mmCIF file of C-alpha atoms in Angstrom:
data_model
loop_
_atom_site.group_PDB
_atom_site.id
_atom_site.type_symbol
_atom_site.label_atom_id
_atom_site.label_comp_id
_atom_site.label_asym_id
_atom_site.label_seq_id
_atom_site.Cartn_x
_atom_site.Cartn_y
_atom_site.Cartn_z
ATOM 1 C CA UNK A 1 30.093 14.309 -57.039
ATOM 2 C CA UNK A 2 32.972 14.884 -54.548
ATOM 3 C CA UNK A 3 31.465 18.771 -54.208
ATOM 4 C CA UNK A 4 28.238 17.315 -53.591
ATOM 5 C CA UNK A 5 29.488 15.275 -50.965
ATOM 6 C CA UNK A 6 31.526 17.400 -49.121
ATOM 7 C CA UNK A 7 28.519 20.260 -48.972
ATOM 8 C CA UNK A 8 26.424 17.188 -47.559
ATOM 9 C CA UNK A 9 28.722 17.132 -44.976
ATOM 10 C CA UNK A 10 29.272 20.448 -44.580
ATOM 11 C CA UNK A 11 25.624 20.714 -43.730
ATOM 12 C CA UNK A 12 25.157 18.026 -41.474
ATOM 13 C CA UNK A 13 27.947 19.210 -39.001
ATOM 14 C CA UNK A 14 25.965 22.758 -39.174
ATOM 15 C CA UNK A 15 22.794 20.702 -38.580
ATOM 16 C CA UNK A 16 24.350 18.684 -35.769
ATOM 17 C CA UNK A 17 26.029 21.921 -33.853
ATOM 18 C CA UNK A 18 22.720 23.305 -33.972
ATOM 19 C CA UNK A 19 20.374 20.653 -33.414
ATOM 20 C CA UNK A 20 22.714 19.122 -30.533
ATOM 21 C CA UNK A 21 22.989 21.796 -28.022
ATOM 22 C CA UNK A 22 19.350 22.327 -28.548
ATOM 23 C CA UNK A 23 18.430 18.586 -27.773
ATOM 24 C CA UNK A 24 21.122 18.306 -24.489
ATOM 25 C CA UNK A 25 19.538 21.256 -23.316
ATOM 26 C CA UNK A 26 15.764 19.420 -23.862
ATOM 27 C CA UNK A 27 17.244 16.717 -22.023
ATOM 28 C CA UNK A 28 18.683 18.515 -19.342
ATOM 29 C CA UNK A 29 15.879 20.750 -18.947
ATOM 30 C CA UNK A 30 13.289 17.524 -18.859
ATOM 31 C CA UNK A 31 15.850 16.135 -16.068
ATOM 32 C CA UNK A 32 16.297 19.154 -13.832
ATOM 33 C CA UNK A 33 12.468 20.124 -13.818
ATOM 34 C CA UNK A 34 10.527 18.747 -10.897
ATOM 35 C CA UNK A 35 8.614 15.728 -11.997
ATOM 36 C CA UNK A 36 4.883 15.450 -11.782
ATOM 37 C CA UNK A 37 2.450 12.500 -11.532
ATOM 38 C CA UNK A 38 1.089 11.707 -15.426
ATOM 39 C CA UNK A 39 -1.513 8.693 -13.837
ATOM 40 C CA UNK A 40 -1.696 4.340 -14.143
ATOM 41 C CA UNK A 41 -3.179 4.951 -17.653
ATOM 42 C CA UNK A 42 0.002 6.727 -19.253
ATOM 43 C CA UNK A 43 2.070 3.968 -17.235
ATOM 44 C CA UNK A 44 0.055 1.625 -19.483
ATOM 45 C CA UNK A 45 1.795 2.661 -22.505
ATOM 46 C CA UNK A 46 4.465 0.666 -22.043
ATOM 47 C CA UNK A 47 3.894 -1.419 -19.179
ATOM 48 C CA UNK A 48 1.071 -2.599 -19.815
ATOM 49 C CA UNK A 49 1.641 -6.605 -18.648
ATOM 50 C CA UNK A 50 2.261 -4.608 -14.932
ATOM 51 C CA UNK A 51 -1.049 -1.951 -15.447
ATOM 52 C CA UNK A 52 -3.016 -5.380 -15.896
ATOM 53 C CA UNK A 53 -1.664 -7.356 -12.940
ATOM 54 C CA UNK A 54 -1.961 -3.938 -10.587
ATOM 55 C CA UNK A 55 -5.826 -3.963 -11.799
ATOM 56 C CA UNK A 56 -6.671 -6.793 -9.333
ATOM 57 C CA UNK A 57 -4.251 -6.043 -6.976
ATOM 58 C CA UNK A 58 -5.324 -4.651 -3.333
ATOM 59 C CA UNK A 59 -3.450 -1.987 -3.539
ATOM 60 C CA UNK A 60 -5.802 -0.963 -6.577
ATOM 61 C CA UNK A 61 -8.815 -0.731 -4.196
ATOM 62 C CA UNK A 62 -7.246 0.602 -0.954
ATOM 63 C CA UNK A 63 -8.764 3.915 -0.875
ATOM 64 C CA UNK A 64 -12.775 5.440 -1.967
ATOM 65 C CA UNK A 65 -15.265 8.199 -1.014
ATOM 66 C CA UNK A 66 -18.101 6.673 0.590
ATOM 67 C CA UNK A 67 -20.139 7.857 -2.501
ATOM 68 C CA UNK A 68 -18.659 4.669 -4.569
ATOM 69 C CA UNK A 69 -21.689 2.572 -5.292
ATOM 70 C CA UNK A 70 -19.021 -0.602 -4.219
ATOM 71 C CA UNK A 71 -18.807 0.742 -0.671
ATOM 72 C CA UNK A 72 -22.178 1.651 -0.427
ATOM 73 C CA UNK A 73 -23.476 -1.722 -1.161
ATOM 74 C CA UNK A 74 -21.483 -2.981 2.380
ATOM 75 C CA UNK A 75 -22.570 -0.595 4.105
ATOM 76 C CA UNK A 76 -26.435 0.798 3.317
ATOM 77 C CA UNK A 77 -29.032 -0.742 5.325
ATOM 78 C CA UNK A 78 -27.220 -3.094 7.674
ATOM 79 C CA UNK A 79 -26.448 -1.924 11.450
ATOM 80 C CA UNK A 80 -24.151 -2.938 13.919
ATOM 81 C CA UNK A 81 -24.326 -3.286 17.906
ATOM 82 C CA UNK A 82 -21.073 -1.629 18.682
ATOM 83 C CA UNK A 83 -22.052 -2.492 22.523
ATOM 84 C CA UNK A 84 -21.905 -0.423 25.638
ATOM 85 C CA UNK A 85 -21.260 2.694 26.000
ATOM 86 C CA UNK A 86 -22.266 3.451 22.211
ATOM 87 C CA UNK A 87 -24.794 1.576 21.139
ATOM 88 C CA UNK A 88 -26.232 0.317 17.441
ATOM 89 C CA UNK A 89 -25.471 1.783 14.534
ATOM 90 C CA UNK A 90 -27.335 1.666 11.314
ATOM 91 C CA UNK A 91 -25.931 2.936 7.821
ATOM 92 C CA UNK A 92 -27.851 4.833 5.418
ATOM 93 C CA UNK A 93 -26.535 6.296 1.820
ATOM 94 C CA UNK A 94 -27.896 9.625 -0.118
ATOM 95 C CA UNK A 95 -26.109 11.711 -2.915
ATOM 96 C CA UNK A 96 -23.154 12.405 -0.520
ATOM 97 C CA UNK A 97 -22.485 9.069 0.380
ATOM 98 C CA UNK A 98 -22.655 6.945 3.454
ATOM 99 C CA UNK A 99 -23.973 8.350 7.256
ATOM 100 C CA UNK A 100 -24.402 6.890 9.986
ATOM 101 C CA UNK A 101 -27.406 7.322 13.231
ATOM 102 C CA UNK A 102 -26.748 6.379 16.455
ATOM 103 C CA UNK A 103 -30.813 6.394 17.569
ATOM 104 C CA UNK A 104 -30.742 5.956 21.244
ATOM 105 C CA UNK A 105 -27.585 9.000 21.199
ATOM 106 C CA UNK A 106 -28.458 11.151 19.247
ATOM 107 C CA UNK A 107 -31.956 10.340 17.247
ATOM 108 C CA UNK A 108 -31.920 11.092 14.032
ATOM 109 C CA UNK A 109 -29.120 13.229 13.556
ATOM 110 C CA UNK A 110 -26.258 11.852 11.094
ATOM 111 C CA UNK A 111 -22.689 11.088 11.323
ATOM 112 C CA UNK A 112 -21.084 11.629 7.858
ATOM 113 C CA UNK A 113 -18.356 8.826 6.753
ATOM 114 C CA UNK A 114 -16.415 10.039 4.722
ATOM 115 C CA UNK A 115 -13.663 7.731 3.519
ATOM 116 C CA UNK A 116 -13.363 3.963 2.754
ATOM 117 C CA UNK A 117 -9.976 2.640 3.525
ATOM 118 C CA UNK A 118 -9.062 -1.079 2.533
ATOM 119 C CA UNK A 119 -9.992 -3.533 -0.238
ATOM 120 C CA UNK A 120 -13.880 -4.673 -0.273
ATOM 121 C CA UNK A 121 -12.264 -8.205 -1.315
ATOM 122 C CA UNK A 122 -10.388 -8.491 2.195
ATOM 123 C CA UNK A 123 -11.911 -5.537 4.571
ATOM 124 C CA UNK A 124 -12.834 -1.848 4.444
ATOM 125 C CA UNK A 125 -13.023 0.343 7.355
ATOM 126 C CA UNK A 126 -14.821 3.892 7.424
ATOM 127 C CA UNK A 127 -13.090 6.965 7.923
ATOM 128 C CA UNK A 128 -14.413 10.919 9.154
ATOM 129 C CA UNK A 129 -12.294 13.925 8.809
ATOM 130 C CA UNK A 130 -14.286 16.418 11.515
ATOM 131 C CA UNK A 131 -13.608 19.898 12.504
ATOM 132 C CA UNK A 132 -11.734 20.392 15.603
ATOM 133 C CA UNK A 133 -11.022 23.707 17.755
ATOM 134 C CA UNK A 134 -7.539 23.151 18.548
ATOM 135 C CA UNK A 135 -6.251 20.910 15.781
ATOM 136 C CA UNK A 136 -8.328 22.192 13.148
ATOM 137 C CA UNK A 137 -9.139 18.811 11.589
ATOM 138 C CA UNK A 138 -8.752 15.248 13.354
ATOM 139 C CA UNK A 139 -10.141 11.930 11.764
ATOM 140 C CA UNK A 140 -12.236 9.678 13.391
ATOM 141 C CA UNK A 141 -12.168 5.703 12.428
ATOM 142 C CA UNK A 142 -15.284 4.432 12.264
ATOM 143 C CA UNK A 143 -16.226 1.554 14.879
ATOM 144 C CA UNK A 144 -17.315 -0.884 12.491
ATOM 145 C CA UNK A 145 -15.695 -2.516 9.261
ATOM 146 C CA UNK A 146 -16.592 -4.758 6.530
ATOM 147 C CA UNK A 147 -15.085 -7.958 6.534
ATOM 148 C CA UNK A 148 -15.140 -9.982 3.557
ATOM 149 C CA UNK A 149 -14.273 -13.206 4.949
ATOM 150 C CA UNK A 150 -17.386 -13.267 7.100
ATOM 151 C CA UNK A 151 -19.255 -11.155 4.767
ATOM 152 C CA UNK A 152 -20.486 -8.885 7.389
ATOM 153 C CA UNK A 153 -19.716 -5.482 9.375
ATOM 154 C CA UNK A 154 -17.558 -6.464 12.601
ATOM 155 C CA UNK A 155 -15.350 -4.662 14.776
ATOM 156 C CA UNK A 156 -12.586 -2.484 14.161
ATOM 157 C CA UNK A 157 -9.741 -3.573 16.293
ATOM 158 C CA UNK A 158 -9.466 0.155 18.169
ATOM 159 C CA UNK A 159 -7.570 1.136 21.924
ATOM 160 C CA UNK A 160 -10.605 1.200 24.716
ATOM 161 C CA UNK A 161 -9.904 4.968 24.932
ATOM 162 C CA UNK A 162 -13.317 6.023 26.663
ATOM 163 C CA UNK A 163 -15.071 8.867 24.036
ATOM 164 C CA UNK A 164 -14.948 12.559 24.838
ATOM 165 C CA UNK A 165 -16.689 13.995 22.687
ATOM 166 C CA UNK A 166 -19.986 13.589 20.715
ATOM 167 C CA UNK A 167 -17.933 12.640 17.006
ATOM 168 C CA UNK A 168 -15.877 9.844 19.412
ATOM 169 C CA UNK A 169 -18.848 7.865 20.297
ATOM 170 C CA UNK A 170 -18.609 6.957 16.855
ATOM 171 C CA UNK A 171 -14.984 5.839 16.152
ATOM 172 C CA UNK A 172 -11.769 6.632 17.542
ATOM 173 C CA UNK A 173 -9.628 10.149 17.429
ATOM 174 C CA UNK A 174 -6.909 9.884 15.520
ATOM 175 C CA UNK A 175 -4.711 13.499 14.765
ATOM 176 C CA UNK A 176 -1.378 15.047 13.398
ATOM 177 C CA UNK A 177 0.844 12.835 11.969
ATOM 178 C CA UNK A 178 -0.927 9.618 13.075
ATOM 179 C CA UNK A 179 -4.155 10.830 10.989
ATOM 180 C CA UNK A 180 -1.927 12.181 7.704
ATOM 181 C CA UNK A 181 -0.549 8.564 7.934
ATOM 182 C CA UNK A 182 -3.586 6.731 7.233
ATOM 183 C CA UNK A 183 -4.629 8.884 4.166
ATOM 184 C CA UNK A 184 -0.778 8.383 3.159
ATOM 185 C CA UNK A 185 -0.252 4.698 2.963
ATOM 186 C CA UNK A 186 -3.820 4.493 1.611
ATOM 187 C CA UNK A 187 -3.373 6.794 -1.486
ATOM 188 C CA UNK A 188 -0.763 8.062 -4.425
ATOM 189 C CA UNK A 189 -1.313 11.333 -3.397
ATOM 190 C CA UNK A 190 -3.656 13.355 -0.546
ATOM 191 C CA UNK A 191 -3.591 16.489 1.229
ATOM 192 C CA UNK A 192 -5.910 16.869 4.368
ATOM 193 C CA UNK A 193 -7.553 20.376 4.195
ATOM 194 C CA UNK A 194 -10.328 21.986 6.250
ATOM 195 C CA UNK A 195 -12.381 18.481 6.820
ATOM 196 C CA UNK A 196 -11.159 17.835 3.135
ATOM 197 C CA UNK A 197 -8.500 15.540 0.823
ATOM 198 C CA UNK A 198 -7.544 17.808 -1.594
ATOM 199 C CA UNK A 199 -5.051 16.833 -4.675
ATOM 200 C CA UNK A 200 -6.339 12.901 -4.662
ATOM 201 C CA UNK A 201 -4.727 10.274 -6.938
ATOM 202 C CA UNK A 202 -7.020 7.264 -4.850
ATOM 203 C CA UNK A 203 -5.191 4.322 -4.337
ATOM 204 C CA UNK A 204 -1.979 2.523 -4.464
ATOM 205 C CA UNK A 205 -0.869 2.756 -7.832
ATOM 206 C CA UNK A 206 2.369 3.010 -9.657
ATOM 207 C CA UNK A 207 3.651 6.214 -8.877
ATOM 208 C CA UNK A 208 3.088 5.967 -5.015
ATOM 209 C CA UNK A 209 6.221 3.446 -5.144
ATOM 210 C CA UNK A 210 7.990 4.809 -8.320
ATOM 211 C CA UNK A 211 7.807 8.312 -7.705
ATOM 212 C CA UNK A 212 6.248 11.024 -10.170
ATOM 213 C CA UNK A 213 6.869 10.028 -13.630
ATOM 214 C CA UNK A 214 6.911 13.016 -16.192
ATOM 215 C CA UNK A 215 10.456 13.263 -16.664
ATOM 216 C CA UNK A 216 10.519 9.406 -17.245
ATOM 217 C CA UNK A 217 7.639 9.465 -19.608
ATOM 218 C CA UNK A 218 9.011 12.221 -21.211
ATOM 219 C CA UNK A 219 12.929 10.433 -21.612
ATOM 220 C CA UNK A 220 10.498 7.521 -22.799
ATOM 221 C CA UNK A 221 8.533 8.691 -25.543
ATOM 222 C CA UNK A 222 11.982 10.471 -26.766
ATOM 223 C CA UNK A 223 14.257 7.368 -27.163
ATOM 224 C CA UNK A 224 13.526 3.825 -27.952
ATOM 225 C CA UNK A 225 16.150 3.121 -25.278
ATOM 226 C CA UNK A 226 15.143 5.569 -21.948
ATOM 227 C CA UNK A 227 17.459 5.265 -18.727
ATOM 228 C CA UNK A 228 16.123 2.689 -16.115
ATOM 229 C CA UNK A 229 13.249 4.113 -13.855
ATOM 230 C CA UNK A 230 13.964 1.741 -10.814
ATOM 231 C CA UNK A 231 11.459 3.411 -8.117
ATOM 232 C CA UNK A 232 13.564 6.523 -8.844
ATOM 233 C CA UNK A 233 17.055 5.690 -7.906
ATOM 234 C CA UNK A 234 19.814 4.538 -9.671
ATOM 235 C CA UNK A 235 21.609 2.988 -6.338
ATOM 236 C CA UNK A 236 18.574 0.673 -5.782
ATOM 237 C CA UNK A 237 18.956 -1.991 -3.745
ATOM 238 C CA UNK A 238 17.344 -4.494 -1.341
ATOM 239 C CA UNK A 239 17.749 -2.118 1.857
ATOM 240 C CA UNK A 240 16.173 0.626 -0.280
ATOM 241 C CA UNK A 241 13.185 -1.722 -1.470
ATOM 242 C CA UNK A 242 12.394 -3.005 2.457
ATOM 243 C CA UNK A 243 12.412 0.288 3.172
ATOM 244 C CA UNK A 244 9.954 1.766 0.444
ATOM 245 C CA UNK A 245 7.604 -1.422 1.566
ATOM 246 C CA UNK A 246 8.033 -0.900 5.287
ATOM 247 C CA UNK A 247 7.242 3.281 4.958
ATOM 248 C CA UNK A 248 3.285 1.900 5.069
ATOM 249 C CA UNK A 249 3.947 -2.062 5.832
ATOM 250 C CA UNK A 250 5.960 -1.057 9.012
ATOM 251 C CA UNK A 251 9.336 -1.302 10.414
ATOM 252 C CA UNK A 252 10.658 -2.054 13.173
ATOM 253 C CA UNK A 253 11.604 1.464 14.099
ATOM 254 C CA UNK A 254 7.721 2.346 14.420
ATOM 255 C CA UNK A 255 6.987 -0.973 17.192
ATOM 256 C CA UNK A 256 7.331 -0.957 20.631
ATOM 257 C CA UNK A 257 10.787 -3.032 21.622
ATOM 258 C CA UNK A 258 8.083 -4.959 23.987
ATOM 259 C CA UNK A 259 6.213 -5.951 21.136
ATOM 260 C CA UNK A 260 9.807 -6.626 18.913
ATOM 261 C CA UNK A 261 10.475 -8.732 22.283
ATOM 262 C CA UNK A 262 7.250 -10.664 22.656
ATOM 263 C CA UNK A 263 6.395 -10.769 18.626
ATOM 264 C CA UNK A 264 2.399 -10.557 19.485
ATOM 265 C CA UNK A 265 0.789 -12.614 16.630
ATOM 266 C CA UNK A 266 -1.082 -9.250 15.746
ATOM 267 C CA UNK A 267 2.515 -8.211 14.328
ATOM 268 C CA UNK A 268 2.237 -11.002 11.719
ATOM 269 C CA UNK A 269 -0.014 -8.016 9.460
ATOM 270 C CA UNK A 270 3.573 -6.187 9.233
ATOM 271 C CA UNK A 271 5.798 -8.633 7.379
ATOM 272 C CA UNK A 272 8.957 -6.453 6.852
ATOM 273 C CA UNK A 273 8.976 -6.638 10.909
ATOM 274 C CA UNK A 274 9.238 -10.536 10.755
ATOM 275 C CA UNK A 275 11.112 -10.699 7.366
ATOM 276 C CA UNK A 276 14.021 -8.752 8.975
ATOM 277 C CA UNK A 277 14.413 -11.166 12.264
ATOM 278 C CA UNK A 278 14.603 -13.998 9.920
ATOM 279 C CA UNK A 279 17.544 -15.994 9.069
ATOM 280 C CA UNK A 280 16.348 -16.003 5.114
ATOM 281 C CA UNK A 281 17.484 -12.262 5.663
ATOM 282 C CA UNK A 282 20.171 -11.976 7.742
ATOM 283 C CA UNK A 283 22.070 -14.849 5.881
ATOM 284 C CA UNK A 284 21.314 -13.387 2.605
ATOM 285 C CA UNK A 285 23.896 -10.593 3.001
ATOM 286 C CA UNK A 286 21.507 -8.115 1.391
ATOM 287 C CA UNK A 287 20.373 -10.384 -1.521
ATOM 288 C CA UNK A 288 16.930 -11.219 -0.209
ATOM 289 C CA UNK A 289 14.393 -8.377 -0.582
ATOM 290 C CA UNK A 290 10.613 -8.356 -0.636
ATOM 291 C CA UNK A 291 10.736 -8.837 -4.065
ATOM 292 C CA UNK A 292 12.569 -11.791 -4.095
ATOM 293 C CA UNK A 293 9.186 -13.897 -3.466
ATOM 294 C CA UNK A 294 6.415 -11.187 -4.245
ATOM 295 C CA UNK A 295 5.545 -9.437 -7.476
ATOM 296 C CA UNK A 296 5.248 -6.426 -6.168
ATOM 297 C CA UNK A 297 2.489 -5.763 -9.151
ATOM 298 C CA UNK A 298 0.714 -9.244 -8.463
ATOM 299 C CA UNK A 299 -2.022 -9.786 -6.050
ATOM 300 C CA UNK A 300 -0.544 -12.432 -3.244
ATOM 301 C CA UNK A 301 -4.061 -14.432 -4.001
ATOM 302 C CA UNK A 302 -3.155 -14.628 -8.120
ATOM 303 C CA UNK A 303 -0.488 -16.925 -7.329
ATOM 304 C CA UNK A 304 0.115 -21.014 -6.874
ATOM 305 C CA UNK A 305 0.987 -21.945 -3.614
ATOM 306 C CA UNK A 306 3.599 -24.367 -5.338
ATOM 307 C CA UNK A 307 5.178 -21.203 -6.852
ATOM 308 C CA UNK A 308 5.695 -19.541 -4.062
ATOM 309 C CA UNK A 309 7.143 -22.523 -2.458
ATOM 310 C CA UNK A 310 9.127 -23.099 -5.585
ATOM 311 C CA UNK A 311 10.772 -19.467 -4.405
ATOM 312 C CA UNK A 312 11.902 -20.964 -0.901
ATOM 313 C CA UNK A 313 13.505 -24.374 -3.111
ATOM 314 C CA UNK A 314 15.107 -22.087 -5.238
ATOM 315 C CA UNK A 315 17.768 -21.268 -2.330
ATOM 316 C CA UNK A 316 17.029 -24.405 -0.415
ATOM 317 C CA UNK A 317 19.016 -26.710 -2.628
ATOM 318 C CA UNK A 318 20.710 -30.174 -1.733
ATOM 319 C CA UNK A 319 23.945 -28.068 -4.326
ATOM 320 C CA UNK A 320 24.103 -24.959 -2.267
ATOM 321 C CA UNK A 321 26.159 -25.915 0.863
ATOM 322 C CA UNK A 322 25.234 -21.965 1.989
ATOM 323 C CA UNK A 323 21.270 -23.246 3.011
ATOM 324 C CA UNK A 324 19.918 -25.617 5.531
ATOM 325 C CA UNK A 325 17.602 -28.423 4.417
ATOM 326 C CA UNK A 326 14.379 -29.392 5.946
ATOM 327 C CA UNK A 327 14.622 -32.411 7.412
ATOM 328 C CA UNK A 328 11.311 -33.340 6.618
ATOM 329 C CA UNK A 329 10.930 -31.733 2.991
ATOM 330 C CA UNK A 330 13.011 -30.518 0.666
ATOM 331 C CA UNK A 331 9.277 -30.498 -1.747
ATOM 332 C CA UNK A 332 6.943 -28.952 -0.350
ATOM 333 C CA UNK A 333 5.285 -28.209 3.392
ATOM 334 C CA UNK A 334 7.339 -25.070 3.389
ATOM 335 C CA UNK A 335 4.698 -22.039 4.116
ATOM 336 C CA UNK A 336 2.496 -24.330 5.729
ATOM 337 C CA UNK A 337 5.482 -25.262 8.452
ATOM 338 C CA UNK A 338 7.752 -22.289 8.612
ATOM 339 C CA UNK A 339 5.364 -19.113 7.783
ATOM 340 C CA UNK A 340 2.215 -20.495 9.021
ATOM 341 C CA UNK A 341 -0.814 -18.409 8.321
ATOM 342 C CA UNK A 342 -2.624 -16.716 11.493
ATOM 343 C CA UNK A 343 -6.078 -15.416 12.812
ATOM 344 C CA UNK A 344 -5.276 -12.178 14.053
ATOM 345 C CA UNK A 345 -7.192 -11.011 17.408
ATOM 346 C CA UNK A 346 -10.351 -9.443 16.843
ATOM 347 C CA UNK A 347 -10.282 -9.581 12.579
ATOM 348 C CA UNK A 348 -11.767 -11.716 10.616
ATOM 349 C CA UNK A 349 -8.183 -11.437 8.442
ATOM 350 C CA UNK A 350 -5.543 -14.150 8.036
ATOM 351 C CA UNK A 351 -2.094 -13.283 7.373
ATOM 352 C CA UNK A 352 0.658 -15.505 6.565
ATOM 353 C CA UNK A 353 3.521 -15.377 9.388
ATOM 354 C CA UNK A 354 6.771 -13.482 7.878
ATOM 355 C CA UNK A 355 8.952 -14.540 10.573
ATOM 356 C CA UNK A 356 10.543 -17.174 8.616
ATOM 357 C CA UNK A 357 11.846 -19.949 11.221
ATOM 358 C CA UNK A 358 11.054 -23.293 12.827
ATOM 359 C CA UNK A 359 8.025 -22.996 14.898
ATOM 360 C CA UNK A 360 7.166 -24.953 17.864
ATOM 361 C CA UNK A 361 4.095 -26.995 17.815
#
């Protein structure tokens, strides 16, 4: 029995200096290769609670190709009068997608949109990628959006730069960087090419904030108990995740210091600019994050407005000498008072003030 033993042994420290080096050099090999996006669905293997809350999220819906029966639908047989110098519009679908004629410009000769950027639940705006001599490609958004609050095409809120070319009478010029930007915060993954987004992952989805997840899903499906896959880095913290929000909800390093000054209320669409001014934040020595109210999976619109006030009384307590107390509420009356929710010029979109503070009536 005692032989039997010891040869038992004897062949599981052979198996283990074999099998051993073999595994640490899997593991190694799985953490030094560059990771590469695996998609929401394999995501869903073990996050699924998250995969279901993202579904109805905005982000989910921030990016199509005009060929997307959802966009067509706002789109195909309305017009709009875009006004002097350009005239009306009307919208018209085939097997490419949407186009658009501008009669009295340019008869029946069509204006290809190519790209829907925004959620049909709040308000989608068109986008053109168009050839170019000297940049090569420049993108052109579109003059009129959908709004679903007034459940109609309106405006897009655009700089009066006067067109100069045929392809600007029907939206405005954007280029370089400024153009690669709105395809960024708008999908996972794009590359503009030749009038073309080549390499599309559409959308917002988990990846675009956690980074490519092979080497994850692969440390994952290998142990019961994987290392922690926060957004990538293992020194996360609330200055990283204001700055991972802010890349396409703006910081204040990408305003004006005129506009920091004045706070316009069209700055109210870029809450990490009014978070940051607040005393919520600056008090907080680096505890409060966007996180700290906001699942960042959750749609805003999924939630009670008494749980998101239940967020601000979790700090604001009559215990914690640290935090003022409203004078008139410690209950409730807290978004409604100190992050009021605002019409911004020329949208039909409301957006709840992030500049956290005691306004004047």
């Amino acid at each position: 029995m005692m032989l039997a033993d010891s040869r038992a042994n004897s062949l599981n420290r052979h198996l283990t200096a074999i099998l051993l080096p073999l595994l640490l050099a899997w593991f190694c090999e799985a953490e030094s290769e560059e990771p590469t996006f695996v998609g929401r669905e394999v995501c869903r293997e073990c996050h699924a609670e998250n995969y279901d809350l993202h579904a109805s999220h905005g982000h989910k819906h921030s990016f199509a190709t005009t060929d997307d029966p959802k966009i067509i639908e706002l789109f195909e047989g309305k017009s709009f009068d875009a006004g002097e110098p350009f005239g009306t519009f009307t919208y018209h679908a085939d097997e490419e997608g949407l186009y658009a004629l501008l009669p009295k410009k340019f008869g029946d000769r069509p204006f290809r949109l190519n790209y829907a950027l925004g959620s049909p639940d709040i308000a989608v705006t068109l986008l053109s990628l168009v050839p170019d001599p000297v940049e090569g490609t420049v993108a052109i958004e579109h003059r009129a959006s959908w709004y679903d609050r007034r459940g109609a095409l309106g405006p897009t809120p655009l700089d009066p730069i006067p067109p100069r070319t045929p392809a600007e009478m029907f939206g405005l010029r954007h280029e370089g960087k400024v153009m690669e930007r709105c395809i960024y915060c708008h999908t996972t993954r794009a590359t503009i090419k030749d009038q073309q987004i080549t390499d599309l992952i559409p959308n917002v989805n988990c990846e675009k904030c956690h980074g490519p997840g092979s080497v994850h899903v692969q440390q994952a499906r290998a142990t019961s108990t994987p290392p922690k896959y926060s957004v990538g880095r293992k020194e996360w913290d609330a200055e990283s995740e204001i700055q991972l929000c802010g890349d396409c909800h703006r910081l204040p390093t990408t305003i004006s210091r005129k506009k920091l000054r004045d706070y316009p209320d069209e700055l109210t669409r870029f809450q990490p600019v009014g978070m940051l001014r607040s005393a919520c934040y600056v008090k907080s020595a680096g505890r409060m994050r966007c996180s700290t109210c906001h699942n960042p999976h959750q749609s805003v619109t999924k939630v009670a407005r008494k749980e998101h006030i239940q967020n601000c009384i979790a700090c604001h307590q009559e215990d914690n000498p640290d935090h003022v107390l409203c004078p008139k509420s410690t209950t409730e009356g807290c978004i409604k008072c100190h992050m009021p929710e605002k019409d911004l010029p020329g949208l039909d979109i409301t957006f709840h003030d992030h500049w956290i503070r005691v306004i004047d009536e």
